[in-house]
Short mmCIF file of C-alpha atoms in Angstrom, two decimals:
data_model
loop_
_atom_site.label_atom_id
_atom_site.label_comp_id
_atom_site.label_asym_id
_atom_site.label_seq_id
_atom_site.Cartn_x
_atom_site.Cartn_y
_atom_site.Cartn_z
CA MET A 1 4.46 14.44 -35.81
CA GLY A 2 1.03 14.12 -37.05
CA GLY A 3 -1.92 13.22 -34.60
CA THR A 4 -3.56 14.62 -31.77
CA ARG A 5 -3.80 12.52 -29.80
CA GLN A 6 -0.18 11.19 -30.29
CA ARG A 7 1.37 14.93 -29.43
CA THR A 8 -1.50 15.41 -26.33
CA ALA A 9 -0.20 11.84 -24.79
CA LEU A 10 3.84 13.12 -25.59
CA LEU A 11 2.83 16.59 -23.60
CA GLY A 12 0.40 14.28 -20.83
CA LEU A 13 3.79 12.47 -20.53
CA ALA A 14 6.63 15.43 -20.10
CA ILE A 15 4.19 17.74 -17.71
CA ALA A 16 3.64 14.12 -15.31
CA LEU A 17 6.76 13.40 -16.01
CA VAL A 18 7.86 17.33 -14.50
CA LEU A 19 5.42 16.94 -11.83
CA ALA A 20 5.85 13.40 -10.83
CA ASP A 21 9.91 14.74 -10.20
CA SER A 22 8.58 16.26 -6.87
CA SER A 23 8.32 12.76 -5.99
CA VAL A 24 9.80 10.22 -7.29
CA VAL A 25 12.86 10.64 -4.98
CA THR A 26 10.80 9.84 -1.34
CA LEU A 27 11.63 6.30 -1.55
CA ALA A 28 14.73 6.57 -2.52
CA LEU A 29 15.95 8.75 0.81
CA PRO A 30 17.60 5.93 3.24
CA ASP A 31 20.18 4.93 -0.02
CA VAL A 32 20.84 8.15 -0.84
CA LEU A 33 21.38 8.89 2.81
CA ALA A 34 23.83 5.55 2.42
CA ARG A 35 25.57 7.03 -0.54
CA TYR A 36 26.94 10.35 0.66
CA ASP A 37 26.44 9.82 4.28
CA VAL A 38 24.92 13.57 5.30
CA GLU A 39 22.36 14.31 8.12
CA ILE A 40 18.88 12.99 8.15
CA PRO A 41 17.35 16.47 8.14
CA THR A 42 19.76 16.85 5.07
CA VAL A 43 18.51 14.22 2.92
CA ALA A 44 14.95 15.64 2.53
CA TRP A 45 16.78 18.96 0.51
CA VAL A 46 16.97 15.84 -2.04
CA LEU A 47 12.45 16.85 -2.67
CA THR A 48 12.26 20.33 -1.13
CA SER A 49 14.97 22.27 -3.26
CA TYR A 50 12.94 20.84 -6.19
CA ASN A 51 9.43 21.86 -4.87
CA LEU A 52 11.16 25.21 -3.91
CA VAL A 53 12.58 26.13 -7.45
CA LEU A 54 9.76 24.78 -9.25
CA ALA A 55 7.45 27.16 -7.06
CA LEU A 56 9.89 30.02 -7.63
CA ALA A 57 10.52 29.94 -11.95
CA ALA A 58 6.87 28.80 -12.24
CA VAL A 59 5.98 32.15 -12.81
CA PRO A 60 8.30 33.71 -14.35
CA ALA A 61 8.85 30.67 -16.73
CA ALA A 62 5.43 30.78 -17.61
CA TYR A 63 5.78 34.85 -18.55
CA ALA A 64 8.68 34.14 -20.80
CA ALA A 65 6.96 31.04 -22.52
CA ARG A 66 3.81 32.78 -23.42
CA ARG A 67 5.18 34.07 -26.15
CA ARG A 68 6.94 31.73 -27.30
CA PRO A 69 6.13 28.38 -25.63
CA VAL A 70 7.09 25.63 -28.83
CA PRO A 71 11.18 26.86 -27.82
CA ALA A 72 10.33 27.14 -24.51
CA PHE A 73 9.33 23.89 -23.91
CA ALA A 74 12.25 21.99 -26.34
CA ALA A 75 15.05 23.93 -24.04
CA GLY A 76 13.11 23.02 -20.22
CA ALA A 77 13.08 19.29 -21.69
CA VAL A 78 16.98 19.57 -22.80
CA VAL A 79 17.74 21.58 -19.39
CA PHE A 80 16.07 18.80 -17.49
CA ALA A 81 17.67 16.11 -19.64
CA GLY A 82 20.78 17.02 -18.54
CA ALA A 83 20.29 17.89 -15.07
CA SER A 84 19.06 14.47 -14.65
CA LEU A 85 22.32 13.75 -16.52
CA VAL A 86 23.88 15.05 -13.56
CA CYS A 87 21.78 13.85 -10.86
CA ALA A 88 22.84 10.23 -11.99
CA LEU A 89 26.82 10.71 -11.64
CA ALA A 90 26.51 13.10 -8.75
CA PRO A 91 30.20 13.06 -6.62
CA SER A 92 28.48 15.01 -3.92
CA PHE A 93 25.06 15.34 -2.44
CA ALA A 94 25.75 19.44 -3.33
CA VAL A 95 26.04 18.56 -6.52
CA LEU A 96 23.04 16.25 -6.83
CA VAL A 97 21.13 19.29 -4.97
CA ALA A 98 22.45 21.47 -7.36
CA GLY A 99 21.37 19.21 -10.25
CA ARG A 100 17.40 18.49 -9.12
CA CYS A 101 17.54 22.54 -8.81
CA VAL A 102 18.23 22.67 -12.54
CA GLN A 103 15.71 19.84 -13.17
CA ALA A 104 12.99 21.81 -11.38
CA LEU A 105 14.07 25.10 -13.69
CA GLY A 106 14.20 23.17 -17.21
CA GLY A 107 10.61 21.84 -15.68
CA ALA A 108 9.41 24.70 -15.14
CA PHE A 109 9.52 25.88 -18.51
CA VAL A 110 8.29 22.77 -19.65
CA VAL A 111 4.93 22.40 -17.81
CA CYS A 112 4.31 26.04 -18.35
CA ALA A 113 4.86 25.99 -21.90
CA ALA A 114 3.17 22.67 -22.49
CA LEU A 115 -0.48 24.11 -21.83
CA ASP A 116 0.34 27.01 -24.62
CA LEU A 117 1.17 24.04 -26.62
CA LEU A 118 -1.98 21.71 -25.64
CA PHE A 119 -4.06 24.40 -26.48
CA GLY A 120 -2.40 24.66 -31.02
CA VAL A 121 -3.27 20.95 -30.64
CA VAL A 122 -6.84 20.42 -29.68
CA GLY A 123 -8.14 23.68 -30.40
CA SER A 124 -9.48 24.55 -27.56
CA GLU A 125 -8.49 26.03 -23.70
CA ALA A 126 -10.96 23.92 -22.06
CA ARG A 127 -10.12 20.90 -23.31
CA ALA A 128 -6.17 22.14 -22.81
CA ALA A 129 -6.88 22.75 -19.11
CA VAL A 130 -8.79 19.01 -18.34
CA ALA A 131 -5.63 17.47 -20.07
CA TRP A 132 -3.10 19.16 -18.55
CA ALA A 133 -4.87 19.16 -14.83
CA ALA A 134 -4.49 15.70 -15.38
CA ALA A 135 -1.69 14.98 -16.90
CA GLY A 136 -0.10 16.64 -13.74
CA VAL A 137 -2.53 14.85 -11.34
CA LEU A 138 -1.39 11.47 -12.47
CA GLY A 139 2.41 12.48 -12.04
CA ALA A 140 2.55 13.49 -8.65
CA ALA A 141 0.43 10.43 -7.40
CA LEU A 142 2.53 7.55 -9.30
CA GLY A 143 6.07 9.45 -8.34
CA PRO A 144 6.74 7.91 -5.35
CA ALA A 145 5.52 4.10 -6.63
CA ALA A 146 7.75 4.72 -10.02
CA GLY A 147 10.80 5.83 -7.61
CA GLY A 148 10.82 2.95 -5.31
CA VAL A 149 10.36 0.47 -7.66
CA LEU A 150 12.93 1.90 -10.39
CA THR A 151 15.18 2.09 -6.66
CA GLN A 152 15.00 -1.74 -5.68
CA LEU A 153 15.75 -2.59 -8.92
CA ALA A 154 18.37 -0.23 -10.06
CA GLY A 155 19.33 1.44 -7.89
CA TRP A 156 18.22 4.99 -6.51
CA GLU A 157 20.47 6.54 -9.67
CA SER A 158 18.63 4.95 -12.77
CA ILE A 159 15.29 7.41 -11.75
CA PHE A 160 17.20 9.88 -12.87
CA VAL A 161 18.65 7.98 -16.07
CA ALA A 162 15.08 6.75 -16.99
CA GLN A 163 14.18 10.36 -17.06
CA ILE A 164 16.37 11.43 -19.64
CA PRO A 165 14.69 9.65 -23.11
CA LEU A 166 11.45 10.21 -21.04
CA ALA A 167 12.16 13.77 -21.06
CA LEU A 168 13.28 13.91 -24.74
CA LEU A 169 10.79 11.82 -25.94
CA PRO A 170 8.45 14.49 -26.12
CA LEU A 171 10.20 16.85 -28.86
CA ALA A 172 8.80 14.58 -31.35
CA ALA A 173 5.70 16.67 -30.71
CA LEU A 174 7.07 19.70 -31.53
CA VAL A 175 7.31 18.83 -35.36
CA GLY A 176 5.58 21.06 -37.21
CA LEU A 177 3.25 22.48 -34.28
CA GLN A 178 2.47 25.77 -34.92
CA VAL A 179 0.75 27.64 -31.70
CA ALA A 180 -0.45 31.06 -32.51
CA ARG A 181 -2.09 33.62 -29.97
CA ALA A 182 -2.52 37.41 -29.99
CA PRO A 183 -0.27 39.06 -26.96
CA THR A 184 -2.70 40.40 -24.26
CA PRO A 185 -1.75 41.32 -21.09
CA ALA A 186 -2.07 38.88 -17.73
CA GLY A 187 -4.87 39.36 -15.97
CA ARG A 188 -5.16 38.74 -12.19
CA PRO A 189 -4.71 35.15 -10.29
CA HIS A 190 -7.81 33.59 -9.42
CA ALA A 191 -6.51 33.67 -5.44
CA ALA A 192 -8.97 31.61 -3.59
CA ALA A 193 -8.54 28.74 -5.98
CA ASN A 194 -4.73 28.48 -5.94
CA LEU A 195 -5.12 29.27 -2.43
CA ALA A 196 -6.60 26.05 -2.57
CA LEU A 197 -4.06 24.57 -4.20
CA LEU A 198 -1.65 25.82 -1.72
CA LEU A 199 -3.56 24.01 1.02
CA VAL A 200 -4.57 21.53 -0.37
CA SER A 201 -0.77 20.50 -1.70
CA GLY A 202 0.28 20.72 1.66
CA ALA A 203 -1.91 17.83 3.68
CA LEU A 204 -1.12 16.31 0.19
CA ALA A 205 2.55 15.95 1.42
CA ALA A 206 1.48 13.72 4.31
CA ALA A 207 -0.09 11.64 2.12
CA LEU A 208 2.58 11.50 -1.03
CA PHE A 209 5.67 11.74 1.09
CA LEU A 210 5.30 10.85 4.87
CA LEU A 211 3.17 7.33 4.03
CA VAL A 212 6.57 6.11 1.66
CA ILE A 213 8.64 7.00 4.40
CA LEU A 214 6.01 5.45 7.32
CA LEU A 215 6.32 2.39 4.91
CA VAL A 216 10.22 2.00 4.71
CA ASN A 217 11.64 3.78 7.22
CA GLY A 218 9.10 2.55 9.67
CA TRP A 219 7.80 -0.72 9.34
CA ARG A 220 10.79 -1.73 7.42
CA LEU A 221 9.49 -2.49 3.69
CA GLU A 222 11.67 -3.01 0.49
CA PRO A 223 11.64 0.14 -1.64
CA ALA A 224 9.81 -1.64 -4.08
CA ALA A 225 7.57 -3.17 -1.73
CA ALA A 226 6.30 0.22 -0.77
CA GLY A 227 6.44 1.31 -4.08
CA LEU A 228 4.20 -1.30 -5.34
CA ALA A 229 2.05 -0.89 -1.72
CA VAL A 230 1.26 3.14 -2.50
CA THR A 231 -0.02 2.61 -6.20
CA ALA A 232 -3.46 2.31 -4.49
CA MET A 233 -3.35 6.15 -4.67
CA PRO A 234 -2.34 6.56 -8.11
CA ALA A 235 -5.17 3.96 -8.97
CA ALA A 236 -7.86 5.65 -7.06
CA ALA A 237 -6.98 9.37 -8.36
CA ILE A 238 -7.24 7.56 -12.24
CA ALA A 239 -10.76 6.15 -12.24
CA SER A 240 -12.13 9.12 -9.91
CA GLY A 241 -10.55 11.49 -12.63
CA ARG A 242 -12.43 9.34 -15.29
CA LEU A 243 -15.85 9.84 -13.12
CA ALA A 244 -15.71 13.55 -12.01
CA GLY A 245 -17.76 14.59 -14.97
CA ARG A 246 -20.59 13.42 -13.16
CA ILE A 247 -20.15 15.43 -10.72
CA ASP A 248 -21.76 19.19 -11.59
CA GLY A 249 -19.26 22.75 -10.87
CA LEU A 250 -16.29 22.78 -10.60
CA VAL A 251 -16.78 24.32 -6.39
CA LEU A 252 -18.40 21.04 -5.55
CA ARG A 253 -15.85 18.59 -7.03
CA ALA A 254 -13.53 20.20 -5.45
CA ALA A 255 -15.37 20.51 -2.10
CA THR A 256 -16.07 16.64 -2.83
CA GLY A 257 -12.06 15.89 -3.35
CA THR A 258 -11.24 17.59 -0.23
CA VAL A 259 -13.36 15.79 2.17
CA LEU A 260 -12.54 12.90 0.89
CA ILE A 261 -8.79 13.35 1.44
CA GLY A 262 -9.55 14.75 4.66
CA GLY A 263 -11.01 11.55 5.99
CA GLY A 264 -8.22 9.60 4.28
CA LEU A 265 -5.45 11.57 6.53
CA ALA A 266 -7.62 10.95 9.31
CA ALA A 267 -7.47 7.14 9.10
CA LEU A 268 -4.53 7.26 8.67
CA GLY A 269 -3.68 8.99 11.43
CA LEU A 270 -5.86 6.29 13.36
CA LEU A 271 -4.08 3.56 12.07
CA PRO A 272 -4.86 0.46 14.79
CA ARG A 273 -2.03 -1.12 14.02
CA ALA A 274 1.26 -1.68 11.96
CA GLY A 275 0.48 -3.43 7.95
CA VAL A 276 -0.27 -2.20 4.59
CA ALA A 277 -3.73 -3.68 4.36
CA TRP A 278 -4.65 -1.17 7.12
CA THR A 279 -3.22 1.45 4.81
CA LEU A 280 -4.77 0.74 1.23
CA PRO A 281 -8.86 2.48 2.25
CA PRO A 282 -6.93 5.22 3.81
CA GLN A 283 -5.04 5.25 0.02
CA LEU A 284 -8.39 5.15 -2.04
CA LEU A 285 -10.29 7.96 -0.18
CA VAL A 286 -6.84 9.89 -0.73
CA GLY A 287 -6.28 9.26 -4.31
CA ALA A 288 -10.12 9.56 -4.90
CA GLY A 289 -10.05 13.14 -4.05
CA LEU A 290 -6.59 13.97 -5.26
CA GLY A 291 -8.44 13.22 -8.57
CA LEU A 292 -11.22 15.73 -7.88
CA THR A 293 -9.68 18.37 -5.80
CA LEU A 294 -6.49 19.59 -7.95
CA THR A 295 -7.76 19.06 -11.81
CA ALA A 296 -11.12 20.99 -9.86
CA LEU A 297 -8.79 23.31 -8.72
CA THR A 298 -6.44 24.26 -11.66
CA GLN A 299 -9.55 24.06 -13.62
CA ARG A 300 -11.24 26.66 -11.88
CA ALA A 301 -7.62 28.93 -11.55
CA LEU A 302 -8.01 28.48 -15.38
CA GLN A 303 -11.74 29.38 -16.10
CA GLY A 304 -11.58 32.63 -18.37
CA ARG A 305 -8.43 34.04 -17.59
CA SER A 306 -5.86 34.59 -20.52
CA PRO A 307 -2.82 34.08 -21.07
CA GLN A 308 -3.85 30.51 -19.62
CA ALA A 309 0.27 29.18 -19.62
CA VAL A 310 1.24 32.10 -17.07
CA HIS A 311 -2.13 31.55 -14.87
CA GLY A 312 -0.62 27.93 -15.20
CA GLY A 313 2.06 28.60 -13.94
CA TRP A 314 0.45 30.43 -10.95
CA THR A 315 -1.26 26.75 -10.29
CA ILE A 316 2.18 25.10 -9.87
CA ALA A 317 3.67 27.38 -8.54
CA SER A 318 0.54 27.09 -5.40
CA ARG A 319 0.82 23.49 -5.66
CA HIS A 320 4.70 23.07 -5.12
CA ALA A 321 4.57 26.07 -2.57
CA GLY A 322 2.16 24.18 -0.88
CA VAL A 323 3.94 20.99 -1.10
CA VAL A 324 7.38 22.89 0.06
CA LEU A 325 5.08 24.19 3.22
CA GLY A 326 3.90 20.75 4.16
CA LEU A 327 7.70 19.18 4.61
CA LEU A 328 8.23 22.24 6.37
CA LEU A 329 5.73 22.19 8.82
CA LEU A 330 5.10 18.00 9.15
CA THR A 331 8.50 16.88 9.21
CA PRO A 332 9.90 18.51 12.58
CA VAL A 333 6.44 17.28 14.26
CA PHE A 334 7.15 13.20 12.85
CA THR A 335 10.73 13.10 14.11
CA ALA A 336 10.19 15.24 17.11
CA ALA A 337 7.24 12.27 17.62
CA LEU A 338 9.36 9.11 16.17
CA ASP A 339 12.04 10.03 18.69
CA ARG A 340 9.16 10.13 21.51
CA ASN A 341 7.04 7.44 20.57
CA GLN A 342 11.15 5.58 20.32
CA ASP A 343 12.13 6.17 23.96
CA GLU A 344 8.59 4.53 24.86
CA ALA A 345 9.23 1.88 22.69
CA LEU A 346 12.55 0.99 23.96
CA ALA A 347 11.56 1.21 27.94
CA ALA A 348 8.67 -1.29 27.23
CA GLY A 349 11.33 -3.25 25.42
CA THR A 350 14.18 -2.97 28.35
CA ALA A 351 10.84 -4.54 30.75
CA ALA A 352 10.05 -7.06 28.08
CA VAL A 353 13.89 -8.33 27.97
CA LEU A 354 14.00 -8.37 31.66
CA ASP A 355 10.79 -10.13 32.04
CA ALA A 356 11.43 -12.99 29.12
CA GLN A 357 11.76 -16.75 29.68
CA VAL A 358 15.52 -16.62 28.29
CA PRO A 359 18.64 -17.17 30.39
CA PRO A 360 19.12 -14.38 32.97
CA LEU A 361 22.62 -14.76 31.97
CA ASP A 362 22.11 -13.69 28.64
CA LYS A 363 19.64 -10.81 29.08
CA LEU A 364 22.17 -8.13 29.95
CA ARG A 365 24.14 -9.47 26.41
CA LEU A 366 20.81 -9.16 24.79
CA ALA A 367 20.32 -5.64 25.86
CA GLN A 368 23.38 -4.79 25.08
CA ASP A 369 23.45 -5.99 21.55
CA VAL A 370 19.73 -4.72 20.98
CA LEU A 371 21.04 -1.03 21.97
CA ALA A 372 23.77 -1.66 19.68
CA GLU A 373 21.34 -1.59 16.88
CA VAL A 374 20.08 1.02 18.02
CA ASP A 375 23.11 2.97 17.71
CA ARG A 376 23.76 1.32 13.92
CA ALA A 377 20.55 3.15 13.05
CA GLU A 378 21.06 6.61 13.53
CA GLY A 379 18.25 7.68 14.33
CA GLN A 380 15.88 5.52 12.05
CA VAL A 381 14.06 2.69 13.31
CA PRO A 382 16.07 -0.32 14.05
CA ASP A 383 15.83 -3.47 12.69
CA VAL A 384 16.42 -5.88 16.23
CA GLY A 385 16.20 -8.80 14.87
CA ALA A 386 19.60 -8.94 13.87
CA ALA A 387 20.38 -8.67 17.83
CA PHE A 388 18.52 -12.64 17.63
CA ALA A 389 20.40 -13.88 14.89
CA ASP A 390 22.66 -16.30 16.47
CA ARG A 391 19.83 -16.62 19.38
CA LEU A 392 16.96 -18.91 17.74
CA GLU A 393 19.07 -22.29 17.91
CA GLY A 394 18.59 -24.67 21.28
CA VAL A 395 16.38 -24.89 23.74
CA ASP A 396 15.22 -21.32 24.51
CA ALA A 397 14.59 -20.99 20.41
CA ASP A 398 10.72 -20.44 21.21
CA ALA A 399 11.34 -17.40 24.09
CA TYR A 400 14.18 -15.94 22.05
CA ARG A 401 11.77 -15.39 18.78
CA ALA A 402 8.71 -14.34 21.15
CA LEU A 403 11.11 -11.88 22.47
CA ARG A 404 12.07 -11.00 19.08
CA ASP A 405 8.23 -10.50 17.86
CA GLU A 406 6.91 -8.49 21.16
CA LEU A 407 9.97 -5.87 20.36
CA VAL A 408 9.68 -5.57 17.01
CA GLU A 409 5.92 -5.30 17.19
CA GLN A 410 6.49 -2.36 19.93
CA LEU A 411 8.90 -0.70 17.09
CA ASP A 412 6.03 -1.17 14.61
CA ARG A 413 3.80 0.38 17.31
CA ALA A 414 5.92 3.70 17.90
CA ALA A 415 6.56 4.46 14.32
CA THR A 416 2.75 4.31 13.64
CA ASN A 417 1.74 6.48 16.48
CA ALA A 418 4.72 8.02 15.71
CA PHE A 419 3.30 9.42 12.14
CA SER A 420 -0.28 9.83 13.85
CA SER A 421 0.61 13.42 14.24
CA SER A 422 1.45 14.46 11.46
CA PHE A 423 -1.55 12.29 9.07
#
């Protein structure tokens, strides 16, 4: 296959696909939970296992790929596609997690070999690093939105079915591609840049993972609606990436992006009430910061270091170790806060039921129906509206409707407050 742009686009697709997979199933977790009937902390391993294996495998894969990047990329793409099929057809949760681990292993070879392949296509290490970093940022930012839309339209299994042809298509870029590199010893990784990548990625876990969980599990949005809601972040990342060249110096660019990410996360932590519109300005700040920071830090980590594939492996390892660290640290924080705020909401809801202008003899039955919905939710935010389904007719309909709305508002406020400390 000829054409620099076509090859670059196909290799960029492969990079984006691998890094999108770190978050693509976030909006599918409730459906995965229902499918396999596992505990809520257990289902998080669909995310954690992928990021953990990618972090551990990236550097060894980079060393293996630096001498023969074409075979390494091809093998990684085939393994990734095969593991995607296993995930789509997984008969048990254990098989799904195993498939995710194998996906990550194949993905490590793809994303690390792609850096050397881009050099062979564009003929410049600097340009290859820019294209490689930009594709990775785009994939990471688009992952939750793409996963949410696919989950809503065709079920969570469709996420993995769609990945099979997307993983194999970039193999066309390898036809006739020659990458000749003189073997050179790998120098030390850029410790400061990689540490910064780890910390920023850990912080971004709040935006890329917890925000979509808040939208679906907390505010009860459908996955497709939540997926569309979080497209503000990748849109801002793309826009800021195009403007990044106007900020002189990689350090200044990374610092500017970090301030934007911090400001966006602080704004998410101070949401005045539930509502997608309130999340849009913070998302724009986080997305703009993501587009500046991750590309700048990645280029900084690769700048002047050879072989680039090895140092690219270190950046991938740092980023996904940060994601794992963020998930492990933030999940218990928001889980404990959710339990605490839900208990407070239920206490306030009980008082609201007792004070409501509904028939006194029905108050006890209504309270029992609401508690039944809470038990049925199994730790998630309950749909208390179901308890009012048969009560919205007749002379007391307005009183029941007002009480229902008050209870829903209490739960929305509890969910919003529960995620505040994590943001």
